[in-house]
Amino acid sequence: MIKDKELQVEQDLHGGNEVKLEDMMAVMNPNGFEAMEEDHHEVMGSIGEKDLWLDREQENLLDLNDATIFYNDFPPLPDFPCMSSSSSSSSTQAPKKRVTATTSSSSASSASRSDSFAFLKSDAEEDTRERGKFQQYKCDQVKPEPTALSSTASMEIPPPPEDAIGDVDCMNVMENFGYMDLIDSNEIWDPSTVFQSENPQEYLENQEEEAVAPPLLEGSQQVQKKQNQDEENDGFSFLQGNSELAMIFFEWLKQNKDHISAEDMRNIKLKRSTIESASKRLGSNKEGKKQLLKLILEWDSAAVVAAPPAFPPPPPPSSAYGGDPYSNGVPVPVSVNPPMNQVINGIPYPYPPEYHMMEQVQSWSSSQFPISSSQYNPYLENGYIPQGIPQHQAVFNRNPFQIFDTNGERLGSPSANWVYWSPPHTSSPSTGGMIPSSDASQGHTADRPSSQQQNYQRQASSNRVQQGNWKTEKNLKFLLQKVLKQSDVGNLGRIVLPKKEAESHLPELDSRDGISIAMEDIGTSRVWNMRYRFWPNNKSRMYLLENTGDFVRVNGLQEGDFIVIYSDTKCGKYMIRGVKVRQPGLKLEGKKPARRNMRNLCSAGHGSSLAPIKRAVR
DNA sequence: ACATCATGCAGAAAA
DNA sequence: TTTCTGCATGATGTC
């Protein structure tokens, strides 16, 4: 049935016939839509009538190979800075900037699934009122709408200039493609240039300014003008008659129908500045648009398929945190999943730019993310607050591209589940196949990616085709992490585990003898037979991981380093990773950081502090 | 006041 | 004598 629909849509697309958005979307995960159907029935009623219209004039431009190049030509996700995925967020994230749109006073009626696909509508017949309705929804959408998906994408748009405020804040990402028409540049897309400044702090500041006023980019007035024009025209003019893009989109839908729902799509929003940057780099012509569209779609699918991991723990002040526990020195921006409380309260993560990872063990983790260790460091990009802690919220709000993970449920568990995607350039978590960690550890400064890094990006891109395996390869769920204390790395061979996380994510212990637990060392693939147990302690328990001596030794772990424990949701085994944190030239004997800051940040119990950001925000 | 956890330390076990 | 084991204590953070 669905297959038939798919064929029909495809034929229509190729034939330049009208294609109903409804039909196109029907190709997607039926469950996701069914679920949405109920919620958004009302709007669908009206939206559903709007046919997707593909301009026949573009027929010749339709490159049937687009679908093929889709996954090959895309700029690799890692190329996008500031990717951030959190959970459910689009709603919770609904930033203040997302003010309601305006043209219509219609209440926040339910959303239309076509909302996210608005860009496919070339039919400008939709009246302003309808349009207002869309935006109204987009902007008012505050109620978290859990989906079975791990993530949704959301890209915020900075507030428009004074006179436009309220009208365009919540523009759909696709709508914003329209901006590309206005910026004329054929520079090659260089993600690094997204940085407004080589100085992260500076960048942060710039971004803040940007949040208040639109970027003073050349032609920004035109942008605004065009934007207003779009408002009048329904705002969807950008893709008007562009069947090629529609085709691309359709192919993407087919590829991702199992993973992406309309809800995900609907939550795609772009920062205007991002669009402008993108159009600057990609060009404002058709190819440019195509590239950006691909990029966004791929980015979105990546986010959906694999929710990135949590933020790493804060580094001890004297240590070098060049990375997270999951990647070789790169705090993974995507799926920002900081300690719940931190996120909510805007409490930061210490990732001082000067820190950098000195991990020695070859690790696969760095390659598990779209953002490689040699690429962007959102922490760096977003700067740090004086305390050496990046404002979390800042991270969110400044990221040109943000992925807000819904909740990771689709990844297996209702809570804090982080799944790592396979690297674009490796096929196995253990084998790595990535650039030497030494490389990865370098360049983690506030500077733009080095040419070496960019080369790596290209390499990653060229190998992107291998990403097809990521879904099946990794189903790792983040369980807990622990910053190692002297007593953890001493000769006692035992590591105290955070109580809440242990009780939440590790097997329940009936006796204090505990249980044997095999931990596969992610770095070396070696399996360590450890013992997980507890000690009675003040009417409570103290959880320990014993027989950790060799693991610590082999990994060269020292005080201040940390371990991260995951479970493979597929085979149920536990995986452990030791992450070394060093700052060359600095010694650890300095004053010790506050204990709480030293410890793992995943305290959240059921809401592990590293739980998805779904509740985050703002 | 209470909870967590880093670590001190006594006693047992092993070398 | 050294190492291991397990509990106790106290510092620190949270409620």
XYZ file of C-alpha atoms (C1' of nucleotides) in Angstrom:
648
model
C 0.000 0.000 0.000
C 2.616 2.397 1.064
C 4.807 1.085 -1.611
C 2.189 1.866 -4.162
C 1.889 5.303 -2.833
C 5.575 5.703 -3.019
C 5.676 4.615 -6.598
C 2.901 6.875 -7.459
C 4.506 9.828 -5.849
C 7.737 9.091 -7.516
C 6.118 8.831 -10.871
C 4.307 12.018 -10.339
C 7.443 13.753 -9.342
C 9.295 12.600 -12.347
C 6.439 13.339 -14.537
C 6.043 16.758 -13.195
C 2.580 16.012 -12.065
C 1.045 17.363 -9.023
C 1.978 15.523 -5.972
C 0.045 15.791 -2.867
C 2.064 16.462 0.108
C -0.109 14.081 1.900
C 0.896 11.360 -0.479
C 4.494 12.138 -0.219
C 4.426 12.064 3.468
C 2.474 8.922 3.505
C 5.609 7.284 2.359
C 7.126 8.063 5.627
C 6.785 6.155 8.783
C 3.133 5.453 8.878
C 3.063 5.094 12.587
C 4.517 8.422 13.137
C 1.941 9.970 10.989
C -0.912 8.093 12.320
C 0.005 9.275 15.684
C 0.146 12.751 14.453
C -2.977 12.432 12.545
C -5.004 12.530 15.632
C -3.318 15.479 17.094
C -3.279 17.510 14.033
C -6.315 16.419 12.337
C -7.846 19.776 12.416
C -5.144 21.532 10.579
C -4.545 18.682 8.324
C -7.945 19.213 7.139
C -6.943 22.409 5.578
C -3.398 21.655 4.835
C -4.164 18.417 3.262
C -5.972 20.187 0.566
C -2.966 22.027 -0.479
C -1.358 20.163 -3.186
C 2.224 20.010 -3.649
C 2.830 21.445 -6.976
C 5.933 20.841 -8.872
C 6.757 22.975 -11.728
C 7.002 21.169 -14.964
C 9.426 23.676 -16.167
C 11.909 22.209 -13.868
C 11.438 18.821 -15.210
C 14.543 18.855 -17.255
C 16.525 19.848 -14.351
C 15.521 16.867 -12.463
C 18.535 14.808 -12.113
C 17.640 11.275 -11.459
C 20.946 10.725 -9.951
C 20.265 13.121 -7.277
C 19.093 10.425 -5.096
C 22.337 8.714 -5.497
C 24.495 11.594 -4.876
C 22.396 12.451 -2.036
C 24.417 10.571 0.405
C 27.641 11.009 -1.307
C 27.723 14.598 -2.018
C 26.378 15.891 1.128
C 28.611 17.918 3.146
C 29.177 15.621 6.008
C 27.195 16.401 9.025
C 30.303 17.053 10.887
C 30.881 19.903 8.659
C 28.186 21.697 10.353
C 29.237 23.493 13.352
C 27.166 23.796 16.348
C 24.987 20.958 15.618
C 23.020 20.328 18.592
C 20.520 17.759 19.254
C 18.432 17.636 22.234
C 15.320 16.105 22.995
C 12.077 17.220 22.375
C 12.866 20.267 22.383
C 11.451 22.042 19.805
C 8.818 22.613 22.128
C 10.551 22.995 25.316
C 13.085 24.925 23.536
C 10.639 27.202 22.139
C 12.653 30.147 22.854
C 11.353 33.437 23.742
C 12.416 34.591 20.383
C 9.892 32.389 18.851
C 7.234 34.777 19.179
C 4.054 34.119 17.697
C 3.466 34.902 14.259
C 0.999 37.200 13.560
C -0.929 37.414 10.680
C -3.514 35.421 12.208
C -4.943 35.504 15.565
C -5.922 31.996 15.238
C -5.044 30.138 18.279
C -2.364 27.640 18.448
C -4.267 25.117 16.658
C -2.703 21.922 16.001
C 0.097 21.635 13.720
C 0.028 20.547 10.295
C 2.321 17.958 9.187
C 2.841 19.861 6.122
C 4.293 22.465 8.240
C 7.697 21.051 7.845
C 7.315 20.536 4.241
C 6.043 23.876 3.485
C 8.990 24.495 1.326
C 7.694 22.026 -1.094
C 4.711 24.049 -1.754
C 5.187 26.181 -4.690
C 1.619 26.956 -4.892
C 1.301 30.435 -3.673
C -2.351 30.246 -3.445
C -2.291 29.810 0.198
C -3.576 32.942 1.692
C -1.941 34.974 4.312
C -4.336 33.829 6.853
C -3.365 30.275 6.387
C 0.172 31.218 6.513
C -0.339 32.937 9.711
C -1.880 29.858 10.979
C 1.175 27.882 10.182
C 3.433 30.215 11.884
C 1.167 30.512 14.729
C 1.536 26.895 15.263
C 5.196 26.847 14.755
C 5.673 29.516 17.231
C 3.220 28.384 19.757
C 4.167 24.881 19.694
C 5.219 24.498 23.199
C 3.723 21.337 24.217
C 6.242 18.607 23.984
C 5.061 16.125 21.599
C 6.938 13.008 22.140
C 7.404 10.974 19.138
C 8.917 7.694 18.659
C 11.836 9.387 17.219
C 15.025 10.045 18.824
C 15.322 13.464 17.654
C 13.890 16.256 15.871
C 15.693 19.022 14.424
C 15.259 22.555 15.206
C 17.120 25.472 14.030
C 16.308 28.669 15.533
C 16.015 31.885 13.842
C 17.190 34.999 15.420
C 14.721 37.713 15.751
C 14.136 39.764 12.733
C 14.514 43.431 12.644
C 12.187 45.561 14.563
C 9.451 45.893 12.090
C 9.394 42.293 11.328
C 9.433 40.957 14.758
C 6.667 38.650 15.289
C 6.255 37.782 11.729
C 9.181 35.730 10.942
C 10.601 34.468 14.095
C 9.482 31.023 13.710
C 9.928 30.491 10.129
C 10.234 27.017 9.045
C 13.603 25.995 7.953
C 12.446 25.294 4.528
C 10.841 28.593 4.197
C 14.098 30.143 4.928
C 15.621 28.683 1.932
C 14.130 31.607 0.339
C 16.850 33.703 1.737
C 19.274 32.011 -0.441
C 17.966 33.840 -3.336
C 19.267 36.968 -1.899
C 22.766 36.248 -1.164
C 25.033 36.004 -3.997
C 28.102 34.081 -3.425
C 29.653 31.042 -4.811
C 32.213 30.474 -2.252
C 32.710 26.968 -1.324
C 31.025 26.020 1.803
C 33.417 26.146 4.603
C 31.841 25.296 7.862
C 34.553 26.947 9.712
C 33.514 30.221 8.387
C 30.397 29.996 10.284
C 32.434 31.159 13.109
C 32.098 34.788 13.209
C 35.273 35.065 14.989
C 38.216 33.005 15.729
C 37.730 33.890 19.251
C 34.948 31.863 20.691
C 34.073 34.422 23.178
C 33.978 36.976 20.527
C 31.851 34.753 18.502
C 29.546 34.288 21.354
C 29.234 37.944 21.804
C 28.632 38.445 18.179
C 25.991 35.879 18.252
C 24.343 37.552 21.097
C 24.215 40.711 19.209
C 22.871 38.829 16.370
C 20.147 37.585 18.522
C 19.039 41.091 19.031
C 19.441 42.387 15.608
C 19.781 40.631 12.350
C 23.237 40.179 11.097
C 24.539 43.090 9.227
C 25.347 41.023 6.317
C 25.560 42.532 3.037
C 22.191 42.585 1.619
C 20.488 41.879 4.841
C 18.031 44.550 4.074
C 17.243 42.773 0.975
C 16.800 39.726 2.980
C 14.358 41.423 5.119
C 12.647 42.894 2.182
C 12.432 39.587 0.548
C 11.332 38.119 3.726
C 8.484 40.479 3.998
C 7.715 39.776 0.471
C 7.620 36.154 1.258
C 5.233 36.856 3.963
C 2.959 38.370 1.469
C 3.489 35.630 -0.987
C 3.051 32.912 1.389
C 6.702 32.722 2.001
C 7.204 29.554 0.171
C 8.392 30.965 -3.016
C 11.874 29.798 -2.752
C 11.262 26.382 -4.051
C 8.649 27.383 -6.360
C 8.700 25.161 -9.286
C 11.755 23.404 -8.127
C 10.929 19.825 -8.692
C 14.499 18.884 -8.350
C 14.508 19.842 -4.778
C 11.233 18.170 -4.298
C 12.690 15.048 -5.724
C 15.617 15.250 -3.466
C 13.357 15.689 -0.602
C 11.237 12.833 -1.656
C 14.204 10.550 -1.959
C 15.205 11.538 1.418
C 11.793 10.804 2.751
C 11.977 7.356 1.327
C 15.364 6.780 2.777
C 14.344 7.869 6.151
C 10.751 6.956 6.370
C 11.451 4.536 9.120
C 13.135 7.055 11.227
C 11.625 10.343 10.626
C 8.207 11.546 11.238
C 6.518 14.634 10.176
C 6.996 15.813 13.644
C 10.679 15.780 13.101
C 10.385 17.665 9.948
C 8.112 20.111 11.423
C 10.635 20.960 13.967
C 13.262 21.940 11.591
C 13.969 25.547 11.929
C 16.868 27.523 10.850
C 18.546 30.507 12.125
C 18.448 33.160 9.585
C 22.095 33.763 10.073
C 22.694 30.177 9.316
C 20.786 30.377 6.166
C 22.655 33.393 5.173
C 25.923 31.809 5.941
C 24.942 28.741 4.091
C 23.800 30.583 1.087
C 26.947 32.523 1.138
C 28.948 29.382 1.035
C 26.797 27.242 -1.060
C 25.622 29.798 -3.404
C 22.220 31.163 -3.855
C 21.526 29.393 -7.047
C 19.741 26.163 -7.478
C 22.770 24.116 -6.690
C 23.301 26.042 -3.566
C 19.801 25.461 -2.456
C 20.073 21.868 -3.299
C 23.174 21.514 -1.296
C 21.682 23.178 1.668
C 18.565 21.160 1.417
C 20.582 18.005 1.305
C 22.643 19.110 4.139
C 19.706 19.845 6.275
C 17.959 16.674 5.429
C 20.934 14.565 6.064
C 21.639 16.379 9.154
C 18.164 15.816 10.298
C 18.163 12.172 9.476
C 21.394 11.742 11.271
C 19.946 13.376 14.266
C 16.982 11.190 14.155
C 18.776 8.007 13.630
C 21.292 8.551 16.259
C 20.914 10.757 19.155
C 24.268 11.894 20.207
C 25.683 11.496 23.551
C 25.653 13.517 26.532
C 27.949 16.207 27.408
C 31.025 15.166 29.120
C 31.594 15.892 32.667
C 33.151 19.098 33.587
C 36.848 18.904 33.613
C 38.729 19.381 36.719
C 40.031 22.938 36.529
C 43.475 21.812 36.078
C 42.708 19.188 33.599
C 42.373 19.355 29.965
C 39.053 18.559 28.622
C 39.477 18.545 25.024
C 36.736 16.260 24.501
C 33.955 14.360 25.845
C 33.887 10.913 27.057
C 32.589 9.855 23.775
C 34.708 11.418 21.292
C 38.308 11.962 21.049
C 38.458 15.225 22.576
C 35.462 16.765 21.195
C 32.573 17.606 23.215
C 29.813 16.510 21.098
C 27.511 19.275 20.502
C 24.838 17.430 18.979
C 22.309 16.241 21.233
C 23.437 18.351 23.911
C 22.650 16.297 26.798
C 24.094 17.898 29.754
C 23.101 17.233 33.203
C 19.508 17.854 33.307
C 19.662 20.474 35.890
C 22.457 22.224 34.272
C 20.563 22.494 31.182
C 17.468 23.705 32.696
C 19.155 26.223 34.770
C 21.547 27.201 32.186
C 24.309 25.778 34.179
C 27.368 25.270 32.244
C 29.851 22.887 31.225
C 33.414 23.551 31.650
C 35.113 23.149 28.443
C 37.667 25.770 28.382
C 39.048 26.174 24.977
C 42.511 25.638 26.140
C 41.801 22.205 27.296
C 42.579 19.465 25.081
C 42.380 15.836 25.029
C 45.390 13.716 25.357
C 43.750 10.487 24.928
C 46.147 7.807 23.990
C 43.955 4.900 23.511
C 42.649 4.616 20.093
C 39.090 5.273 20.393
C 36.162 4.792 18.228
C 34.062 7.246 19.939
C 35.350 10.201 18.251
C 34.272 8.697 15.111
C 30.887 7.949 16.382
C 29.707 11.380 15.881
C 28.945 13.547 13.085
C 31.218 16.038 14.507
C 34.614 14.621 14.595
C 37.131 15.479 17.106
C 38.987 17.417 14.592
C 36.061 19.424 13.747
C 33.834 21.616 15.631
C 33.789 22.079 19.216
C 30.632 23.773 20.129
C 31.971 24.566 23.471
C 34.721 26.398 21.895
C 32.571 27.918 19.386
C 30.203 29.172 21.881
C 32.693 30.447 24.252
C 32.879 30.164 27.915
C 31.661 32.111 30.724
C 34.302 33.371 33.064
C 34.191 30.411 35.261
C 35.378 28.411 32.384
C 31.983 27.035 31.945
C 30.070 27.349 28.793
C 26.670 28.667 29.260
C 24.600 25.898 28.218
C 21.835 27.926 27.031
C 24.238 29.868 25.044
C 25.240 26.739 23.358
C 21.750 26.113 22.407
C 20.844 29.483 21.306
C 23.920 30.157 19.377
C 24.066 27.080 17.385
C 23.111 27.864 13.900
C 22.040 24.331 13.589
C 20.463 22.662 16.439
C 19.112 19.269 16.724
C 16.743 18.809 19.493
C 16.385 15.277 20.376
C 12.998 14.270 21.408
C 13.820 11.745 23.986
C 15.761 8.957 22.541
C 12.988 6.544 23.127
C 13.282 5.061 19.787
C 16.714 4.090 20.755
C 15.483 1.659 23.217
C 14.870 3.238 26.486
C 12.668 5.917 27.769
C 15.381 7.667 29.546
C 18.584 9.246 28.628
C 19.506 7.026 25.850
C 22.294 8.049 23.738
C 23.148 6.282 20.676
C 26.236 6.735 18.751
C 26.362 6.664 15.136
C 29.061 5.026 13.325
C 31.675 7.205 11.952
C 31.500 8.201 8.438
C 34.891 6.812 7.981
C 34.936 3.697 10.018
C 32.898 0.659 10.159
C 33.570 -0.582 13.565
C 33.572 1.010 16.898
C 36.652 -0.741 17.944
C 38.736 -0.546 14.936
C 38.522 3.100 14.847
C 39.859 3.864 11.490
C 39.942 7.422 12.353
C 42.652 9.872 12.407
C 45.160 9.316 15.074
C 43.997 10.556 18.354
C 46.948 12.752 18.462
C 45.560 14.509 15.533
C 42.271 14.559 17.062
C 43.639 16.091 20.113
C 45.199 18.843 18.251
C 43.558 21.865 17.105
C 40.986 21.842 19.759
C 41.399 25.348 20.359
C 39.157 28.159 19.817
C 40.491 28.514 16.389
C 38.872 27.593 13.262
C 39.476 24.149 12.054
C 42.874 23.817 10.615
C 43.435 22.797 7.091
C 44.269 19.425 8.436
C 40.987 19.325 10.136
C 39.272 20.367 7.036
C 41.003 17.648 5.184
C 39.657 15.299 7.680
C 36.261 16.650 7.102
C 36.622 15.990 3.466
C 37.820 12.535 4.190
C 34.861 11.965 6.355
C 32.702 13.195 3.614
C 34.173 10.900 1.088
C 33.531 7.979 3.287
C 30.156 8.998 4.213
C 28.636 6.244 2.295
C 29.582 3.946 5.076
C 27.181 5.622 7.313
C 24.572 3.313 6.147
C 25.701 0.919 8.790
C 25.535 3.193 11.697
C 22.079 2.304 12.658
C 22.866 -1.291 13.092
C 26.254 -0.962 14.533
C 25.703 1.023 17.589
C 23.016 1.067 20.064
C 24.875 2.358 22.959
C 23.113 3.795 25.840
C 24.945 6.096 28.069
C 24.731 4.941 31.618
C 27.070 6.911 33.711
C 30.374 8.575 33.927
C 32.715 9.218 36.711
C 35.594 11.556 37.078
C 38.298 9.490 38.619
C 39.652 10.349 42.000
C 42.974 9.438 43.379
C 41.392 6.625 45.241
C 39.870 5.375 42.032
C 43.114 5.177 40.200
C 45.221 4.092 43.127
C 46.230 0.554 43.716
C 43.011 -0.409 45.330
C 41.629 -1.342 41.993
C 38.204 -0.069 42.668
C 36.221 2.833 41.460
C 33.428 4.357 43.397
C 30.441 4.803 41.208
C 27.877 7.491 41.548
C 25.067 6.074 43.522
C 22.103 7.378 41.672
C 23.350 6.407 38.290
C 24.470 3.063 39.501
C 21.110 2.342 40.965
C 19.351 3.665 37.961
C 21.317 2.080 35.202
C 23.176 -0.872 36.539
C 21.714 -4.115 37.740
C 20.088 -4.039 41.075
C 22.200 -5.645 43.707
C 20.690 -7.847 46.308
C 23.758 -8.614 48.232
C 26.781 -6.571 48.909
C 28.869 -9.152 47.201
C 27.511 -7.743 44.062
C 27.805 -9.305 40.696
C 30.417 -9.934 38.100
C 30.089 -7.616 35.247
C 31.930 -7.778 31.973
C 32.889 -4.457 30.614
C 34.131 -4.147 27.111
C 36.740 -1.524 26.838
C 35.684 0.648 24.014
C 39.168 1.857 23.492
C 40.837 -1.483 23.258
C 37.958 -3.850 22.710
C 39.258 -5.787 25.599
C 36.757 -7.218 27.961
C 37.348 -6.633 31.616
C 35.707 -8.758 34.180
C 34.887 -6.408 36.909
C 32.780 -6.679 39.936
C 29.945 -4.398 40.653
C 29.022 -4.261 44.256
C 28.155 -1.997 47.089
C 29.148 -1.268 50.633
C 26.685 -0.444 53.276
C 27.255 3.103 54.190
C 25.315 5.157 56.603
C 22.030 3.502 56.045
C 22.788 3.807 52.419
C 25.016 2.216 49.900
C 28.187 3.013 48.226
C 28.592 1.467 44.827
C 31.847 0.211 43.545
C 33.347 -1.197 40.478
C 36.127 -3.519 41.468
C 38.967 -5.130 39.640
C 39.501 -1.984 37.758
C 43.212 -1.839 38.348
C 44.277 -3.269 35.039
C 41.757 -1.273 33.153
C 43.021 1.897 34.713
C 46.591 0.940 34.116
C 46.173 -0.104 30.546
C 44.349 3.051 29.770
C 46.805 5.103 31.677
C 44.055 6.727 33.612
C 44.880 9.159 36.303
C 43.073 11.320 38.678
C 40.960 13.726 36.779
C 40.425 11.414 33.893
C 37.087 9.830 33.666
C 35.316 6.749 32.692
C 32.078 6.407 30.890
C 29.937 3.350 31.004
C 27.484 2.444 28.330
C 25.333 -0.476 27.646
C 24.779 -1.878 24.257
C 21.064 -1.981 24.007
C 21.227 -4.650 21.384
C 23.315 -7.261 23.035
C 22.990 -5.969 26.526
C 26.649 -5.879 27.258
C 28.338 -3.129 29.101
C 30.982 -1.018 27.615
C 33.426 1.166 29.357
C 35.618 3.847 28.126
C 38.424 5.569 29.876
C 38.996 9.093 28.855
C 42.200 10.782 29.608
C 42.128 14.401 30.284
C 45.315 16.288 30.343
C 46.445 19.710 29.812
C 50.013 19.766 28.729
C 52.143 21.851 30.911
C 49.750 21.920 33.741
C 49.955 19.748 36.712
C 47.153 18.290 38.586
C 48.426 19.005 41.981
C 46.941 22.392 42.021
C 44.169 23.056 44.346
C 41.483 20.546 43.981
C 38.315 21.590 42.465
C 35.179 21.531 44.388
C 34.222 18.013 44.869
C 30.934 18.353 43.203
C 32.465 19.802 40.220
C 34.820 17.002 40.021
C 32.401 14.273 40.143
C 30.343 12.998 37.448
C 27.664 15.215 36.303
C 25.296 12.587 35.505
C 23.542 12.776 38.671
C 20.253 12.872 37.739
C 18.971 9.808 38.716
C 16.220 9.259 36.619
C 17.068 12.026 35.013
C 20.451 11.455 34.688
C 21.990 14.724 34.393
C 23.053 13.508 31.100
C 19.658 12.661 30.115
C 18.447 14.081 26.952
C 17.812 17.606 26.894
C 14.243 17.135 26.367
C 13.411 18.927 29.461
C 15.923 21.389 28.854
C 16.152 24.489 28.025
C 16.081 27.802 27.905
C 19.664 17.740 58.524
C 20.665 14.694 55.245
C 22.964 12.454 51.181
C 26.894 11.434 48.703
C 31.326 9.965 48.221
C 36.578 10.369 48.824
C 39.517 8.245 51.537
C 41.402 6.707 56.015
C 42.176 2.761 58.456
C 41.673 -1.634 61.005
C 41.616 -6.323 60.489
C 42.165 -10.298 57.536
C 44.531 -12.651 54.119
C 48.395 -13.501 51.348
C 53.194 -13.475 50.246
C 55.411 -7.373 55.825
C 52.503 -6.320 52.314
C 48.200 -6.357 50.183
C 43.402 -6.766 50.265
C 38.809 -6.067 52.105
C 35.280 -3.704 54.069
C 33.612 -0.342 57.029
C 33.802 4.317 59.082
C 34.550 9.000 58.973
C 34.389 13.513 57.509
C 34.149 16.981 53.779
C 31.087 18.811 50.763
C 26.870 19.557 48.498
C 21.808 19.515 48.579
C 17.289 19.943 50.373
